[in-house]
CSV table of C-alpha atoms in Angstrom, one decimal:
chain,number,residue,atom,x,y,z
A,6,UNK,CA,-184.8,99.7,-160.9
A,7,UNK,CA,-184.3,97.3,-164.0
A,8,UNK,CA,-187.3,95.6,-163.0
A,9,UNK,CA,-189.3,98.7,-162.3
A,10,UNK,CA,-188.4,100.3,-165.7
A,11,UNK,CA,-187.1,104.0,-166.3
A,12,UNK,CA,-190.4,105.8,-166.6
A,13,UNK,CA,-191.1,104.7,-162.9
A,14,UNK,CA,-190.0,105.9,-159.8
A,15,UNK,CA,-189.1,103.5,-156.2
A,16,UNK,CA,-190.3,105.5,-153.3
A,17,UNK,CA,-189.4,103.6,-149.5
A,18,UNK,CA,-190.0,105.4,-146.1
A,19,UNK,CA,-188.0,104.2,-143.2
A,20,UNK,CA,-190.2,102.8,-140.1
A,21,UNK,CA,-191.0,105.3,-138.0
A,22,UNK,CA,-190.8,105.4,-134.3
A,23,UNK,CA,-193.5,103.8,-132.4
A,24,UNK,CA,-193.7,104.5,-128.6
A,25,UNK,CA,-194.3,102.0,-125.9
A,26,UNK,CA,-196.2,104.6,-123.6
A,27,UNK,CA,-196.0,108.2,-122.8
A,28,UNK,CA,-193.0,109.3,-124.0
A,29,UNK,CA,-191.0,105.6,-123.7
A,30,UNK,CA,-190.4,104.5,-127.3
A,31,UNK,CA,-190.0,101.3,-128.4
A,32,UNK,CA,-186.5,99.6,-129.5
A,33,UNK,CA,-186.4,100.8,-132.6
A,34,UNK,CA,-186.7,98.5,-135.6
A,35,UNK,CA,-186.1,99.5,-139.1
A,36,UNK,CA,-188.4,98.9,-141.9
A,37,UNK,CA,-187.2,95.7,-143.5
A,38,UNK,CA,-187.3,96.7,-147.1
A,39,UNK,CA,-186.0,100.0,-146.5
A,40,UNK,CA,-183.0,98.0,-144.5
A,41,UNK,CA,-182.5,95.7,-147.3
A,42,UNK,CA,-182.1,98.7,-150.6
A,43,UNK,CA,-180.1,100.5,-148.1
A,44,UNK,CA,-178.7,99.7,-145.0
A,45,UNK,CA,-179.4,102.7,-143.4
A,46,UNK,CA,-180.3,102.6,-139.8
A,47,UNK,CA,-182.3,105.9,-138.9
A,48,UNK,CA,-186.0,106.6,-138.8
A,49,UNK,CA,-187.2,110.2,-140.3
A,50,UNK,CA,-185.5,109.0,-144.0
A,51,UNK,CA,-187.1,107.9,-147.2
A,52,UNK,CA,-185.6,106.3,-150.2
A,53,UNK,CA,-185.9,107.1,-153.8
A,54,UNK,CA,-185.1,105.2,-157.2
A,55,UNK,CA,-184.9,107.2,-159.9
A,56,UNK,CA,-184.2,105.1,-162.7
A,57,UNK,CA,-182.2,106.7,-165.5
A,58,UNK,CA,-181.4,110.0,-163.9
A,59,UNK,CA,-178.1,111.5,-164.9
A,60,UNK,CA,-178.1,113.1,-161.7
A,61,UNK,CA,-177.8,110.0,-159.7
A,62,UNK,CA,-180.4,107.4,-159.6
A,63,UNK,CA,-180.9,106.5,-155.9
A,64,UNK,CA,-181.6,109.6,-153.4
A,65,UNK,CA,-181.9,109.4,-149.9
A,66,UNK,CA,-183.6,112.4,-147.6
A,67,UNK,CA,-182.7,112.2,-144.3
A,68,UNK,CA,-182.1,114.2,-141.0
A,69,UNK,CA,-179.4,116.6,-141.0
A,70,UNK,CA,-176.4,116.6,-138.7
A,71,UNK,CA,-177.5,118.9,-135.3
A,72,UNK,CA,-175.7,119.7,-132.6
A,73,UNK,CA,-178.7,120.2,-130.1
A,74,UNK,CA,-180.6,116.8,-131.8
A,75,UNK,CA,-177.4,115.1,-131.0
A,76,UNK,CA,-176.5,115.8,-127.4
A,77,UNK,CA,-180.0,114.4,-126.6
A,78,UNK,CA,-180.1,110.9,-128.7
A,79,UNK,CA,-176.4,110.4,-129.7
A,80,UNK,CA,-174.6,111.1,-133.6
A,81,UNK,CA,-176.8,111.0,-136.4
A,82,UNK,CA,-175.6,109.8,-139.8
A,83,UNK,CA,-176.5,113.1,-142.0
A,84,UNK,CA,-176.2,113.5,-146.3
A,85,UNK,CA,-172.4,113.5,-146.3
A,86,UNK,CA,-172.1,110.1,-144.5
A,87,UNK,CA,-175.3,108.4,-146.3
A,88,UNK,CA,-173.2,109.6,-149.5
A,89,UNK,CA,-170.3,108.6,-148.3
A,90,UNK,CA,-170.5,105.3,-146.2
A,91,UNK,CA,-174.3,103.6,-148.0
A,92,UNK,CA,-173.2,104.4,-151.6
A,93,UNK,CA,-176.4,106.9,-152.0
A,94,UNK,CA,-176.1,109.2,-155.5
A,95,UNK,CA,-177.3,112.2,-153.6
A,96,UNK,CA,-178.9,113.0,-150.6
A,97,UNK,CA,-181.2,116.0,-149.4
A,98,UNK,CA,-182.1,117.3,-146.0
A,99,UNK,CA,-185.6,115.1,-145.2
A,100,UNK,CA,-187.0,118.3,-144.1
A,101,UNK,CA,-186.9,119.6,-147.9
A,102,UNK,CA,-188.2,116.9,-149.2
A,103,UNK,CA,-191.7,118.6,-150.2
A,104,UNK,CA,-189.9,120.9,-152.0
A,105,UNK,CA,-187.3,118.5,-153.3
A,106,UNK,CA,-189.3,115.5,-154.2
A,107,UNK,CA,-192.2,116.1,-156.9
A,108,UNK,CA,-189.9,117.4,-158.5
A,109,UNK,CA,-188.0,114.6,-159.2
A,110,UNK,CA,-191.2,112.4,-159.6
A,111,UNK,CA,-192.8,114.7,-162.0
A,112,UNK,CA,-192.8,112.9,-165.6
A,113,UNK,CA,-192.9,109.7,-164.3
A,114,UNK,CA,-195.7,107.6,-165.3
A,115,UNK,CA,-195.5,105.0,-162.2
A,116,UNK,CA,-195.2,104.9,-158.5
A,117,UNK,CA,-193.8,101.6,-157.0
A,118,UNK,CA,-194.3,102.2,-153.0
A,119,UNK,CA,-195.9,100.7,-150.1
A,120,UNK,CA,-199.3,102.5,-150.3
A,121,UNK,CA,-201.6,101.5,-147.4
A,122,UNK,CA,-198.8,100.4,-144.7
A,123,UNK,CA,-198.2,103.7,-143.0
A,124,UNK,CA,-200.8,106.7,-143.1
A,125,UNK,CA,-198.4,109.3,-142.4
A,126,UNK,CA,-196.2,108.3,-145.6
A,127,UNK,CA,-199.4,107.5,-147.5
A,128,UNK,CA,-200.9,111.6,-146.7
A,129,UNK,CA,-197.3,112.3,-147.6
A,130,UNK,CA,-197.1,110.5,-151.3
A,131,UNK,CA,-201.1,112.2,-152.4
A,132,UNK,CA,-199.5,115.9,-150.8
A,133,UNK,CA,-196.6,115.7,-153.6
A,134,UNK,CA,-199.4,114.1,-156.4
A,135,UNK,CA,-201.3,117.2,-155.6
A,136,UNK,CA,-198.7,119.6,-155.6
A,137,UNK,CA,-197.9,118.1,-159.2
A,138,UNK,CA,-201.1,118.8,-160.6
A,139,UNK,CA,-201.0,122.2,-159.5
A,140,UNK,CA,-197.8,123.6,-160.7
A,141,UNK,CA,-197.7,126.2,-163.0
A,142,UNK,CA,-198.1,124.4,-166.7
A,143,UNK,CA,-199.4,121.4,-165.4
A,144,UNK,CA,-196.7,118.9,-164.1
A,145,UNK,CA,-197.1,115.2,-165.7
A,146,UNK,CA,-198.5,113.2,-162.5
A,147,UNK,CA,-198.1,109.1,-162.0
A,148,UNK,CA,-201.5,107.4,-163.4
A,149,UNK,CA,-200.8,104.7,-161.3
A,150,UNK,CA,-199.6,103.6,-157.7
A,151,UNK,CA,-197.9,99.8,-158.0
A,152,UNK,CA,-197.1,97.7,-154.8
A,153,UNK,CA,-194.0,97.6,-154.2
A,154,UNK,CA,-193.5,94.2,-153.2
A,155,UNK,CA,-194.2,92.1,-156.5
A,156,UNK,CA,-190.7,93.5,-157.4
A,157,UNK,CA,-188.5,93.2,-154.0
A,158,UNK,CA,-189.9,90.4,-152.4
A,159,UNK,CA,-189.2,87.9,-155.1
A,160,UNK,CA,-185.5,89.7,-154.7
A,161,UNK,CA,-185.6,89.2,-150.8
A,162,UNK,CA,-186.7,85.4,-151.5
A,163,UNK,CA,-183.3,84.9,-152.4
A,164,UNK,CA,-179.9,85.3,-150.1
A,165,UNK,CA,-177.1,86.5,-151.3
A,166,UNK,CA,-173.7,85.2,-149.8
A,167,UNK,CA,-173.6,88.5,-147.5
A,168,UNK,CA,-177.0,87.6,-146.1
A,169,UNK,CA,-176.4,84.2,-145.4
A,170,UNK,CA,-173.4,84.9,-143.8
A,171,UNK,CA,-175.7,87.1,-141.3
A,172,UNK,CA,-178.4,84.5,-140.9
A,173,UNK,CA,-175.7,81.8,-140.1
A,174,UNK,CA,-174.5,84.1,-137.3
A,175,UNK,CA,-177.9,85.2,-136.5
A,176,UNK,CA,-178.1,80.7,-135.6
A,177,UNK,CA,-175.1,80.6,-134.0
A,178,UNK,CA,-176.1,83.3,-131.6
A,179,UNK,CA,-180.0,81.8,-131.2
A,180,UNK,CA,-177.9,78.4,-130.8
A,181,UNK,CA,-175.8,79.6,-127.6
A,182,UNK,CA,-178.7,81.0,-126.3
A,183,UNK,CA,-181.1,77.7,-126.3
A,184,UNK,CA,-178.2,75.8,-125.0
A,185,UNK,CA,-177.5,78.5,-122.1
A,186,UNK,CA,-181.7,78.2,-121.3
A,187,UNK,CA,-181.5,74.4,-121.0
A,188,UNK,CA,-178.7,74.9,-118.2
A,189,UNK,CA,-181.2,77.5,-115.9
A,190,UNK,CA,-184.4,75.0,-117.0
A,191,UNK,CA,-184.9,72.7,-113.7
A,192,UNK,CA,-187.5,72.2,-111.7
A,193,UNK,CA,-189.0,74.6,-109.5
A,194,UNK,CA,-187.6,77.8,-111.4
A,195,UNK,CA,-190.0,79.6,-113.8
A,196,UNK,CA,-190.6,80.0,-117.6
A,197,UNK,CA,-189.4,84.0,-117.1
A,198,UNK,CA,-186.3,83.1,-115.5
A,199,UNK,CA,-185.5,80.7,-119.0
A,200,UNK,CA,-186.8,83.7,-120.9
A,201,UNK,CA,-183.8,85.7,-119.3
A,202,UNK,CA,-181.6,83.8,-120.0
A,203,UNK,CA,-182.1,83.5,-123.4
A,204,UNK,CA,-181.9,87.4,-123.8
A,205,UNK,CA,-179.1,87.5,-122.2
A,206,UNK,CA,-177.4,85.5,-124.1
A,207,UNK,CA,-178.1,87.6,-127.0
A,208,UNK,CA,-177.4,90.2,-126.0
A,209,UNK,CA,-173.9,89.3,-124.4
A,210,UNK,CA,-173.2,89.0,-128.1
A,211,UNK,CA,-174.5,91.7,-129.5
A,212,UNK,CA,-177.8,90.3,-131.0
A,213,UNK,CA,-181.5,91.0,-129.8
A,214,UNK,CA,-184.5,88.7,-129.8
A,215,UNK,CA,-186.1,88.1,-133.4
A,216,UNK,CA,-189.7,87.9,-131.6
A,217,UNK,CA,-190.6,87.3,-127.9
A,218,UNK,CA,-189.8,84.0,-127.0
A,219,UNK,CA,-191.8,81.4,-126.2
A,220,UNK,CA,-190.9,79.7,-123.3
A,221,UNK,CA,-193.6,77.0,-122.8
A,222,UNK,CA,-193.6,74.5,-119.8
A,223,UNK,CA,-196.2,71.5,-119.4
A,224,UNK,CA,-199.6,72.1,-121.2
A,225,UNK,CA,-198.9,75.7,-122.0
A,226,UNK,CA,-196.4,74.0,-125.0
A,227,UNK,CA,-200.2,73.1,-126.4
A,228,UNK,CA,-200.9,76.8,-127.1
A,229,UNK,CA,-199.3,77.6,-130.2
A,230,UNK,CA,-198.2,81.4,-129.9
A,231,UNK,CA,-198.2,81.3,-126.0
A,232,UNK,CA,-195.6,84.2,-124.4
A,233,UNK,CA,-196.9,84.7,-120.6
A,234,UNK,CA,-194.1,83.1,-119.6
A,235,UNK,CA,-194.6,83.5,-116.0
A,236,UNK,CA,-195.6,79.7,-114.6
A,237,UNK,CA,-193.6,77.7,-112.5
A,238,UNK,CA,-191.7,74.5,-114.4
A,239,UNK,CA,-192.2,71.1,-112.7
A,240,UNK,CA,-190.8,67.7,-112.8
A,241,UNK,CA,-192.7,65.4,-115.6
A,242,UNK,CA,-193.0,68.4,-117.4
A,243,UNK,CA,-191.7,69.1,-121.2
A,244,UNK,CA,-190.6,72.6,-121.7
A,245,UNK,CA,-191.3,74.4,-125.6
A,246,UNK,CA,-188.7,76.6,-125.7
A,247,UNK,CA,-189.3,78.8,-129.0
A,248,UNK,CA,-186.8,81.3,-129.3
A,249,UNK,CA,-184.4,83.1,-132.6
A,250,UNK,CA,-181.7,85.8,-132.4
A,251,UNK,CA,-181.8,89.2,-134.6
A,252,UNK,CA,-178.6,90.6,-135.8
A,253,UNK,CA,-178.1,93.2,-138.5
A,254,UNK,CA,-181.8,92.7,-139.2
A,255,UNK,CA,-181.5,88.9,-139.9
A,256,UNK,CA,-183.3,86.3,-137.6
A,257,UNK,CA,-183.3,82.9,-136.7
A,258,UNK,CA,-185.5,80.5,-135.6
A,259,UNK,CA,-185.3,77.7,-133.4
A,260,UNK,CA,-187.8,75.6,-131.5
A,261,UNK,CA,-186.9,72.4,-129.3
A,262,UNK,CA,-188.7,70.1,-126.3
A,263,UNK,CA,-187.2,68.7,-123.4
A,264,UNK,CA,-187.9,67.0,-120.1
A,265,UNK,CA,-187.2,69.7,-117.0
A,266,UNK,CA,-185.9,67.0,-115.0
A,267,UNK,CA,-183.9,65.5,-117.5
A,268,UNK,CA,-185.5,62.5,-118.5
A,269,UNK,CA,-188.6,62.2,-121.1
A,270,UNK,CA,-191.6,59.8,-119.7
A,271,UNK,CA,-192.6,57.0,-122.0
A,272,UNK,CA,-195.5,58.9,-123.2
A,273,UNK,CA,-192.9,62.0,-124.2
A,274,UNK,CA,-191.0,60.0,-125.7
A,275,UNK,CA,-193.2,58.0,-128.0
A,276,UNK,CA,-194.8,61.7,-129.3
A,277,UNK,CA,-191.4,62.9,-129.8
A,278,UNK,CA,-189.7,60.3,-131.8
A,279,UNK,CA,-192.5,61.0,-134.2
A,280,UNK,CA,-191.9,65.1,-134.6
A,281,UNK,CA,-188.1,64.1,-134.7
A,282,UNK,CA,-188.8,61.5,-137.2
A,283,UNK,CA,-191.1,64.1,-139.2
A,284,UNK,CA,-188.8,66.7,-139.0
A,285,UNK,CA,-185.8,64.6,-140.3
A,286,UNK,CA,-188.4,63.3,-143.6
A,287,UNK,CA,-189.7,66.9,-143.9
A,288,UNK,CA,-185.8,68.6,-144.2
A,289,UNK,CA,-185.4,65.8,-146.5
A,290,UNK,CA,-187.3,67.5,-149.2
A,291,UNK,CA,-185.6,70.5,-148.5
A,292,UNK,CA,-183.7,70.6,-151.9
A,293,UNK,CA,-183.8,72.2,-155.3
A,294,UNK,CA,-186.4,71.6,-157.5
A,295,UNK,CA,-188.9,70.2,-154.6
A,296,UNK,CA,-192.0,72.2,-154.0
A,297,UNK,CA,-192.6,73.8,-150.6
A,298,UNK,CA,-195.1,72.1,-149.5
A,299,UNK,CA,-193.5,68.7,-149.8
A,300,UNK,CA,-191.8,68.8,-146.6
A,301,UNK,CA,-195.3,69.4,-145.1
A,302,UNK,CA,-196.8,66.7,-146.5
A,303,UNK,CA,-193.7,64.7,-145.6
A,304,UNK,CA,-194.1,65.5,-142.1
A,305,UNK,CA,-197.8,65.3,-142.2
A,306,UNK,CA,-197.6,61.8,-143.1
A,307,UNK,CA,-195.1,60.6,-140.8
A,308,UNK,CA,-197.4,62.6,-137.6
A,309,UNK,CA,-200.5,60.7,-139.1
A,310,UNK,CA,-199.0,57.4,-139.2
A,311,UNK,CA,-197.2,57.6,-135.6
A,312,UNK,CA,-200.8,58.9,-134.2
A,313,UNK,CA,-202.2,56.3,-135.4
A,314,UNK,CA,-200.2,53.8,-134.7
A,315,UNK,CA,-200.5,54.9,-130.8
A,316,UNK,CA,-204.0,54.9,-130.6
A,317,UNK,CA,-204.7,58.8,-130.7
A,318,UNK,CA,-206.1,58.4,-133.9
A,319,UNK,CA,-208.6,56.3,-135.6
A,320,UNK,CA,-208.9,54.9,-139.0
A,321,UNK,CA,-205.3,54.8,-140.6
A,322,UNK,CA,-203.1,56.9,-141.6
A,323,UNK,CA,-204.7,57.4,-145.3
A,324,UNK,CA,-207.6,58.8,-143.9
A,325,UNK,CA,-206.4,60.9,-141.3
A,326,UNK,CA,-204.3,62.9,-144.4
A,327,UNK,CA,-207.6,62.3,-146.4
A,328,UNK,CA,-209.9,63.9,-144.2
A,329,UNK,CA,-207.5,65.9,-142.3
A,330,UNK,CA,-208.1,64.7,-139.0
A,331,UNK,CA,-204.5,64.6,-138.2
A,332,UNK,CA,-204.9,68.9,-137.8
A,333,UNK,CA,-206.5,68.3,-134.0
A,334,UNK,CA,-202.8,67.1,-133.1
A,335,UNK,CA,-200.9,69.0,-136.2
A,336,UNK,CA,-202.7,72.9,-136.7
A,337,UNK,CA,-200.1,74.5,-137.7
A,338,UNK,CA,-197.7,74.1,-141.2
A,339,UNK,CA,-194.3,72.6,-140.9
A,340,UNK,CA,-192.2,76.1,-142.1
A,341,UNK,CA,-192.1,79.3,-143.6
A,342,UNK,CA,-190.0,81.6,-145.2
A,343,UNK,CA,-186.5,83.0,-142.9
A,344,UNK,CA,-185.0,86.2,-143.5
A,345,UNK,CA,-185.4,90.3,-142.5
A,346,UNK,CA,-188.2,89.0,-141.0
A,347,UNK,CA,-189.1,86.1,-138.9
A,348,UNK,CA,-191.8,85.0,-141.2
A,349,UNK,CA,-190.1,86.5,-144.5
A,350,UNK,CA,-191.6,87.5,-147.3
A,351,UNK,CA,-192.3,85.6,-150.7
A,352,UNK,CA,-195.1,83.5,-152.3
A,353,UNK,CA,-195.6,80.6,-151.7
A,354,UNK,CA,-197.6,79.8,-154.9
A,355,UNK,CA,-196.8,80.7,-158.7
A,356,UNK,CA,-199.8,80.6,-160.8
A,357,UNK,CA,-201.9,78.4,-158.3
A,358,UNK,CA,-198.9,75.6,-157.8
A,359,UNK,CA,-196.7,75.4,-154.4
A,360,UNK,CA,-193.3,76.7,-155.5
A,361,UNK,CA,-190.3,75.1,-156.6
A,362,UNK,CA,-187.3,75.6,-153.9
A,363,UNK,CA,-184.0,77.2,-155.3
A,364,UNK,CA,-180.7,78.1,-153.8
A,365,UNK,CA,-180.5,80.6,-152.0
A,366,UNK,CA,-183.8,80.3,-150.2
A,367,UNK,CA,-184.0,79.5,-146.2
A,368,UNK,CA,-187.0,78.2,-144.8
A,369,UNK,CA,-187.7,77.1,-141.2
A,370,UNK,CA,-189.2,73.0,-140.9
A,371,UNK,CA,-191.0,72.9,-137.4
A,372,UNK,CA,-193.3,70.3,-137.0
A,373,UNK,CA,-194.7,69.3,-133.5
A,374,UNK,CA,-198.0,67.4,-131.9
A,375,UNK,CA,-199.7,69.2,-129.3
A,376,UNK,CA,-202.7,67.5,-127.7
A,377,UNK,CA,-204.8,69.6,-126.0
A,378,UNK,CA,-205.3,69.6,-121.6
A,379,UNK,CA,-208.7,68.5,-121.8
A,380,UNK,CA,-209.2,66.8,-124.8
A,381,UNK,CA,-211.4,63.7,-124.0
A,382,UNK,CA,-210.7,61.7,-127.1
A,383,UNK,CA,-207.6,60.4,-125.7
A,384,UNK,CA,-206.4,58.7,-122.7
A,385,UNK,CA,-205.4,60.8,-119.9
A,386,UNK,CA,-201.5,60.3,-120.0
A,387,UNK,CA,-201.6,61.7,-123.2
A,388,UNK,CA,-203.1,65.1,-122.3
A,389,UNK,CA,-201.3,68.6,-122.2
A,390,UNK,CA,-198.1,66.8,-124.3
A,391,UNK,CA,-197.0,69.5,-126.8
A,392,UNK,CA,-193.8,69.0,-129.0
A,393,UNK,CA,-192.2,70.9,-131.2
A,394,UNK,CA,-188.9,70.7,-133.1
A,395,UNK,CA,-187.8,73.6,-135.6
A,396,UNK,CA,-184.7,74.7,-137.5
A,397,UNK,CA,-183.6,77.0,-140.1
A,398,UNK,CA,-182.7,75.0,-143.5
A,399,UNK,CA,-181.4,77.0,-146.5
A,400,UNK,CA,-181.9,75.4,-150.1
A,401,UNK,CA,-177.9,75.1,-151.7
A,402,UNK,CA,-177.0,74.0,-154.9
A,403,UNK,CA,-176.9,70.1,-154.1
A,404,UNK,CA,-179.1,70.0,-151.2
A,405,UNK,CA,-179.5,72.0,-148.1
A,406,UNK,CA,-177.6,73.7,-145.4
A,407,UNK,CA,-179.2,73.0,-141.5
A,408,UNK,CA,-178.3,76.3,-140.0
A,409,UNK,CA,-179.3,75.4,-136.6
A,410,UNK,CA,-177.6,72.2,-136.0
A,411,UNK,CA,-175.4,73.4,-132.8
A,412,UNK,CA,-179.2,72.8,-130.8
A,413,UNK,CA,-179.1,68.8,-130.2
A,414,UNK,CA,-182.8,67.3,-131.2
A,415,UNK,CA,-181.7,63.5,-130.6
A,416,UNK,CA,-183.3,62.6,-127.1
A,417,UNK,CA,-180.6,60.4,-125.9
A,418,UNK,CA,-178.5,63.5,-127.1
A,419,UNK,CA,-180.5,66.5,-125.0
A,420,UNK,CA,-180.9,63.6,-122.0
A,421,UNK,CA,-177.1,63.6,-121.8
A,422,UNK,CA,-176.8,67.3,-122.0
A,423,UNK,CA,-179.4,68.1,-119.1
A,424,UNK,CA,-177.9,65.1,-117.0
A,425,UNK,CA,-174.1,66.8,-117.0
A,426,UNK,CA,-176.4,70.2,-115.4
């Protein structure tokens, strides 16, 4: 509200409901804005900032307290308890919000919302802008509609204590689960039955899946988003197992590669050495006062140099950054932002230059190699390797926090572990 200034107003809607099919709804999901200024759980709500009003500055209007609502889809929260328990000013019944709201706007020369995300809210916002301009007298009416996000997600950017108490349960959780899906991972069982076992690992304590895992055996590891998850695992096979946990709105992110049947070929094992040894320079440069992109370009170079050295690239290292050649094995970045959402919020650029890292900020660092099933430029015991190794780092004062660390990455490490299946 500092930020926003007192001749604005903050308007948030909750996330609606989204249905699957039918009449089956989706899990539901709250916004993650709307989570993060309030807390509150239920759809059907919308938030209010009202800077400098002596009547209470934040309002929430959300659904009542009823009986009949209630014995269908379980106890609501109502005004009195969003008062009460999620230190709201005031709160109003959302079904009098068109008579409540414009109001309240009127006189206000700004609106910072989320215009263009949700229709429904959108029709909503212009309904009370034209009621304003037709009251009796002629109300004062907002000149301008502001995006809402050049203020909070620069706030978001940055965990408090609270939150990275959450996101360091949020690994602990993801952490159990990956180690739970390595036990189930042996030959001749199927990517869906790993993918079970992560959720139910989860949700045996109490979190949910941050995004549908990605459980990738053999050659389907060289898709990058791949979620089928329905073929069969196989001996000589690596397994991609990309996979976070959700709790209170806070996810993780974890991605490692192993052998099915325990041990890596020497193929395997020459690829992965390099993403390990990438990974390790790229959290390196995870520290105060780096850029972003230097653990990219950490990583980058150690991926060029290993390629090259094996023979899957041509030219030297230099030129495979130079020209970017290194991108048919390396497509992807080597993080992103971690937070409310998977891929959080924030810029990564200030005024044209990669931004400098600060406490507070958690970033994932996942660099792999995938090299392609029928890619002809390399020898055939090469094709349909893909590797990836990811974990969630957040900048501290003097360095950087691995959040994910319970996972073992170190091959003679995760060899051990599958051997004692």
């Amino acid at each position: 509200m500092q930020m926003a200034g007192e001749d604005a107003v903050v308007l948030v809607a909750a996330a609606p409901e989204r249905m699957r099919n039918a009449d089956a709804a989706w899990p539901y999901r709250q916004d993650s804005d709307f989570h993060y200024l309030t807390g509150f759980p239920e759809p059907a709500a919308v938030l209010a900032l009202l800077p400098g009003r002596r009547h209470g500055e934040a309002v929430l209007f959300c659904r009542e307290r009823d009986a009949e609502h209630e014995r269908w889809h379980g106890a609501s929260i109502g005004t009195e308890r969003a008062v009460a328990e999620y230190g709201m000013d005031d709160a109003f019944p959302v079904e009098d919000i068109d008579d409540i709201l414009p109001g309240m706007i009127e006189g206000r020369a700004r609106v910072y919302c989320h215009f263009g995300s949700e229709p429904q809210f959108d029709a909503q916002l212009l309904g009370w802008m034209r009621r304003l301009r037709q009251l009796r007298g002629g109300g004062v009416v907002p000149k301008e509609f502001v995006a809402l996000g050049h203020l909070l997600h620069d706030l978001r950017l940055f965990k408090s204590p609270a939150e990275l108490k959450l996101m360091r349960a949020s690994a602990a959780i993801a952490a159990e689960a990956h180690l739970a899906a390595m036990q189930v991972a042996m030959p001749g069982r199927h990517e869906y039955e790993v993918e079970a076992e992560l959720l139910r690992a989860m949700r045996l304590r109490g979190a949910v899946a941050a995004f549908p895992p990605i459980v990738a055996a053999g050659a389907n590891a060289c898709t990058m988003h791949y979620t089928a998850n329905r073929a069969r695992l196989d001996a000589g096979e690596l397994l991609l197992i990309d996979a976070g946990a959700e709790v209170d709105c806070y996810a993780s992110d974890i991605s490692r590669s192993f052998p099915v049947a325990g041990r890596y070929s020497r193929e395997q094992r020459a690829l992965y050495d390099i993403v390990l040894t990438a990974q390790l320079a790229a959290i390196d440069e995870v520290r105060p006062g780096r850029p972003f992109s230097a653990a990219h370009a950490a990583a980058v170079q150690v991926i060029a140099e290993g390629l090259c050295t094996l023979g899957l690239l041509k030219g030297g290292a230099e030129v495979a950054v130079a020209t970017g050649s290194y991108r048919h094995f390396f497509p992807a970045k080597t993080g992103h932002w971690l937070g409310l959402d998977v891929h959080d919020v924030g810029d990564y650029r200030v005024d044209g230059e990669p931004r400098v890292l600060e406490p507070g900020m958690v970033v994932t660092v996942e660099p792999g190699i995938y090299v392609p099933l029928d890619d002809r430029s390399v020898p055939e015991r090469w094709r349909g390797i893909g590797i990836r190794i990811e974990d969630d780092v957040a900048v501290t004062r003097r360095g950087c926090e691995v959040l994910t660390a319970a996972v073992p990455k170190e091959p003679e490490a995760l060899e051990a572990l599958l051997a004692a299946r």
